[in-house]
XYZ file of C-alpha atoms in Angstrom:
265
model
C 125.995 43.526 99.407
C 126.293 43.011 95.665
C 123.606 40.306 95.621
C 121.290 42.654 97.511
C 121.991 45.465 95.051
C 121.334 43.292 91.983
C 118.034 42.039 93.434
C 117.070 45.632 94.263
C 117.684 46.733 90.659
C 115.948 43.698 89.157
C 112.894 44.320 91.321
C 112.561 47.821 89.853
C 113.062 46.345 86.363
C 113.922 49.666 84.733
C 117.078 50.400 82.731
C 118.537 47.285 84.319
C 121.976 47.171 82.697
C 122.464 50.937 82.961
C 121.602 50.807 86.673
C 123.823 47.781 87.285
C 126.743 49.688 85.790
C 126.178 53.195 87.169
C 124.191 53.268 90.415
C 125.998 54.815 93.376
C 123.684 53.108 95.848
C 124.791 50.089 97.837
C 123.697 47.798 100.658
C 126.443 48.102 103.238
C 125.570 45.110 105.389
C 125.068 41.383 105.013
C 121.501 40.228 104.416
C 121.617 37.783 107.347
C 121.717 40.647 109.882
C 118.755 42.483 108.414
C 116.253 41.068 110.981
C 118.639 42.077 113.759
C 118.910 45.544 112.271
C 115.160 45.960 112.247
C 114.765 44.667 115.789
C 117.314 46.836 117.552
C 117.123 50.035 115.505
C 113.889 50.968 117.303
C 115.806 51.722 120.519
C 118.278 54.659 120.389
C 120.859 53.048 122.668
C 120.688 49.822 120.688
C 121.075 51.774 117.462
C 124.353 53.180 118.749
C 125.508 49.693 119.672
C 124.514 48.541 116.213
C 126.547 51.278 114.531
C 129.580 50.446 116.648
C 129.357 46.746 115.826
C 128.438 46.801 112.169
C 129.687 50.201 111.013
C 133.025 48.544 110.312
C 131.523 47.009 107.179
C 131.487 50.515 105.743
C 135.295 50.695 105.803
C 135.401 48.991 102.411
C 133.207 51.776 101.069
C 135.317 54.514 102.732
C 132.467 55.246 105.160
C 132.889 56.218 108.804
C 130.527 54.740 111.443
C 128.752 58.107 111.652
C 127.924 57.928 107.945
C 126.477 54.434 108.139
C 122.712 54.043 108.561
C 120.460 51.010 109.102
C 118.180 52.243 106.317
C 119.396 50.737 103.079
C 120.528 51.189 100.377
C 122.991 53.970 101.125
C 123.842 56.613 98.553
C 127.617 56.690 98.139
C 129.786 59.473 96.630
C 129.224 59.480 92.867
C 132.911 60.224 92.289
C 133.867 56.988 94.076
C 131.221 54.380 93.220
C 129.296 53.509 90.086
C 127.655 50.113 89.795
C 128.783 46.574 90.451
C 132.210 47.008 88.832
C 133.112 49.387 91.676
C 131.663 47.133 94.392
C 134.327 45.696 96.722
C 133.151 42.154 95.882
C 133.960 42.516 92.157
C 137.217 44.348 92.827
C 138.383 41.774 95.404
C 137.475 38.946 93.029
C 139.951 40.417 90.546
C 142.791 41.069 92.976
C 145.553 39.075 94.594
C 146.325 39.162 98.312
C 148.720 42.071 97.831
C 147.915 43.710 94.479
C 145.186 44.664 92.093
C 144.869 42.572 88.937
C 144.273 45.161 86.176
C 144.900 42.553 83.492
C 142.164 40.263 84.855
C 139.779 43.202 85.311
C 140.388 44.398 81.769
C 139.933 40.908 80.362
C 136.627 40.455 82.230
C 135.226 43.666 80.756
C 136.576 42.885 77.290
C 134.902 39.469 77.261
C 131.726 40.058 79.283
C 130.738 43.608 78.288
C 132.480 44.215 74.965
C 131.919 40.714 73.583
C 135.576 40.211 72.670
C 137.905 37.281 73.185
C 141.414 37.122 74.599
C 143.594 34.037 73.977
C 145.043 32.232 76.978
C 148.598 32.999 78.061
C 151.081 31.043 75.897
C 152.721 28.191 77.798
C 156.140 29.640 76.925
C 155.421 32.873 78.830
C 156.155 33.275 82.540
C 153.245 35.579 83.398
C 154.775 37.184 86.460
C 155.465 40.823 87.218
C 158.837 41.824 88.679
C 159.177 42.016 92.456
C 159.729 45.763 92.791
C 158.025 47.012 95.971
C 159.428 50.501 95.315
C 157.479 50.849 92.052
C 153.716 51.308 91.548
C 151.861 48.459 89.867
C 151.486 50.394 86.619
C 155.264 50.684 86.353
C 155.783 46.982 87.146
C 153.453 46.119 84.264
C 155.879 47.662 81.741
C 156.982 44.188 80.596
C 153.532 43.555 79.145
C 154.201 46.376 76.655
C 156.803 44.348 74.808
C 155.680 43.743 71.231
C 154.987 40.029 71.673
C 152.812 40.631 74.758
C 151.197 43.928 73.788
C 149.193 42.356 70.959
C 146.790 41.034 73.605
C 147.562 43.255 76.584
C 146.640 46.438 74.702
C 143.051 45.150 74.790
C 143.108 44.531 78.562
C 145.607 46.715 80.428
C 144.227 50.191 79.583
C 140.725 49.098 80.635
C 141.818 47.464 83.889
C 144.180 50.264 84.913
C 141.215 52.646 85.165
C 140.341 50.773 88.389
C 143.596 51.732 90.112
C 141.512 54.262 92.057
C 140.660 51.238 94.249
C 143.022 48.987 96.184
C 142.944 45.168 96.287
C 140.266 45.301 99.018
C 137.987 47.478 96.919
C 138.590 50.605 98.990
C 138.750 53.952 97.218
C 142.214 55.519 97.309
C 144.172 58.477 95.999
C 147.619 57.064 96.816
C 149.355 53.730 96.250
C 151.705 52.536 98.984
C 155.227 51.618 97.884
C 158.351 50.828 99.910
C 161.343 53.123 99.562
C 164.694 52.764 101.325
C 165.445 55.854 103.384
C 167.774 57.020 106.121
C 171.222 55.785 107.195
C 169.950 52.266 107.890
C 168.436 51.925 104.439
C 165.348 50.229 105.822
C 162.277 50.248 103.568
C 159.728 52.888 104.516
C 156.139 53.020 103.305
C 155.516 56.005 101.047
C 152.301 57.022 99.301
C 152.520 57.844 95.598
C 149.630 59.500 93.718
C 147.466 56.962 91.926
C 147.201 57.149 88.143
C 143.740 55.816 87.187
C 143.819 56.864 83.553
C 142.892 54.247 80.998
C 141.381 53.732 77.576
C 139.062 51.608 75.472
C 140.063 50.509 71.980
C 138.761 48.170 69.279
C 135.398 47.855 71.034
C 133.295 47.867 67.883
C 131.655 51.135 68.963
C 133.457 54.360 67.905
C 131.611 56.327 70.602
C 133.020 53.968 73.236
C 136.668 54.038 72.156
C 139.071 56.598 73.582
C 140.845 57.600 76.786
C 139.113 57.666 80.192
C 140.166 59.436 83.368
C 139.149 56.680 85.787
C 136.790 53.765 86.381
C 133.771 56.006 86.991
C 134.079 57.597 83.559
C 134.676 54.165 82.036
C 131.566 52.476 83.443
C 129.330 55.420 82.549
C 130.594 55.222 78.982
C 129.989 51.472 78.920
C 126.466 51.983 80.238
C 125.613 54.349 77.366
C 126.896 52.040 74.637
C 124.349 50.273 72.431
C 127.031 47.690 71.666
C 127.383 46.821 75.369
C 123.606 46.444 75.688
C 123.566 44.088 72.703
C 126.325 41.999 74.274
C 124.277 41.912 77.487
C 121.288 40.511 75.582
C 123.583 37.984 73.896
C 124.735 36.706 77.302
C 121.095 36.428 78.405
C 120.392 34.356 75.269
C 123.306 32.025 76.043
C 122.179 31.616 79.639
C 118.563 30.736 78.850
C 119.289 28.623 75.780
C 122.267 26.820 77.324
C 124.406 27.296 74.209
C 126.228 29.901 72.167
C 124.396 31.713 69.401
C 124.728 30.836 65.717
C 124.189 32.899 62.571
C 120.671 31.483 62.337
C 119.909 33.068 65.736
C 120.509 36.620 64.461
C 116.774 37.446 64.034
C 116.054 36.178 67.557
C 118.865 38.238 69.072
C 117.740 41.343 67.191
C 114.153 40.851 68.345
C 115.310 40.292 71.931
C 117.349 43.493 71.875
C 114.438 45.496 70.457
C 112.141 44.091 73.151
C 114.622 44.992 75.886
C 115.095 48.510 74.517
C 111.440 49.243 73.717
C 110.173 48.072 77.118
C 112.797 50.140 78.959
């Protein structure tokens, strides 16, 4: 679905980075079934069968089978999806089997979109959150706020926590499930706690970009408007095509490449 979306945006070739970061359209099927979709959608009864069989793919996008259509891309709720950073594929790639990975998500954005660097975890640190199924993930991350850890984590955690509006499968959510002991037996019971998706950007190099955000949607829209982020995007394109990192002598080339990208829309 994400590959299809990227190809769709590249084909239009207009405001590419902005669209990659903000579009609320998505292809909610795998490309290998597209010929099958086209073949059976012509017959009403087959279309119903198709919805029943493949509508399940929409679960990751919080869609019901009735909302799913063979015609692609679908337009998804703007309050729930904005670009590839809210696609299930990206969210799952930065999750564990049981939890989100806000630290990894924040580091990815810091390095790939903000052009920053984060040092690797020191070998003396046991990078493991406490096993507290009764507490939300944000609370279990409190240990990363210790002075020694916060020097780096302050540049990752607030960015990644904005994506807590999604679970580890990339599904939109308003509650996080925790386990609380209740009743005479004291057995753990699943309880939903309201999700806190607030976050922040700091030390980005762009004063207009820094500051608190309410959730991931606000974050990615702010990233998409940032000239700094667009310049970092061009820098990554330079590295890809040249097969090396830039040097000071490459500054005129990078500036010319950015102007060409901006001027040609």
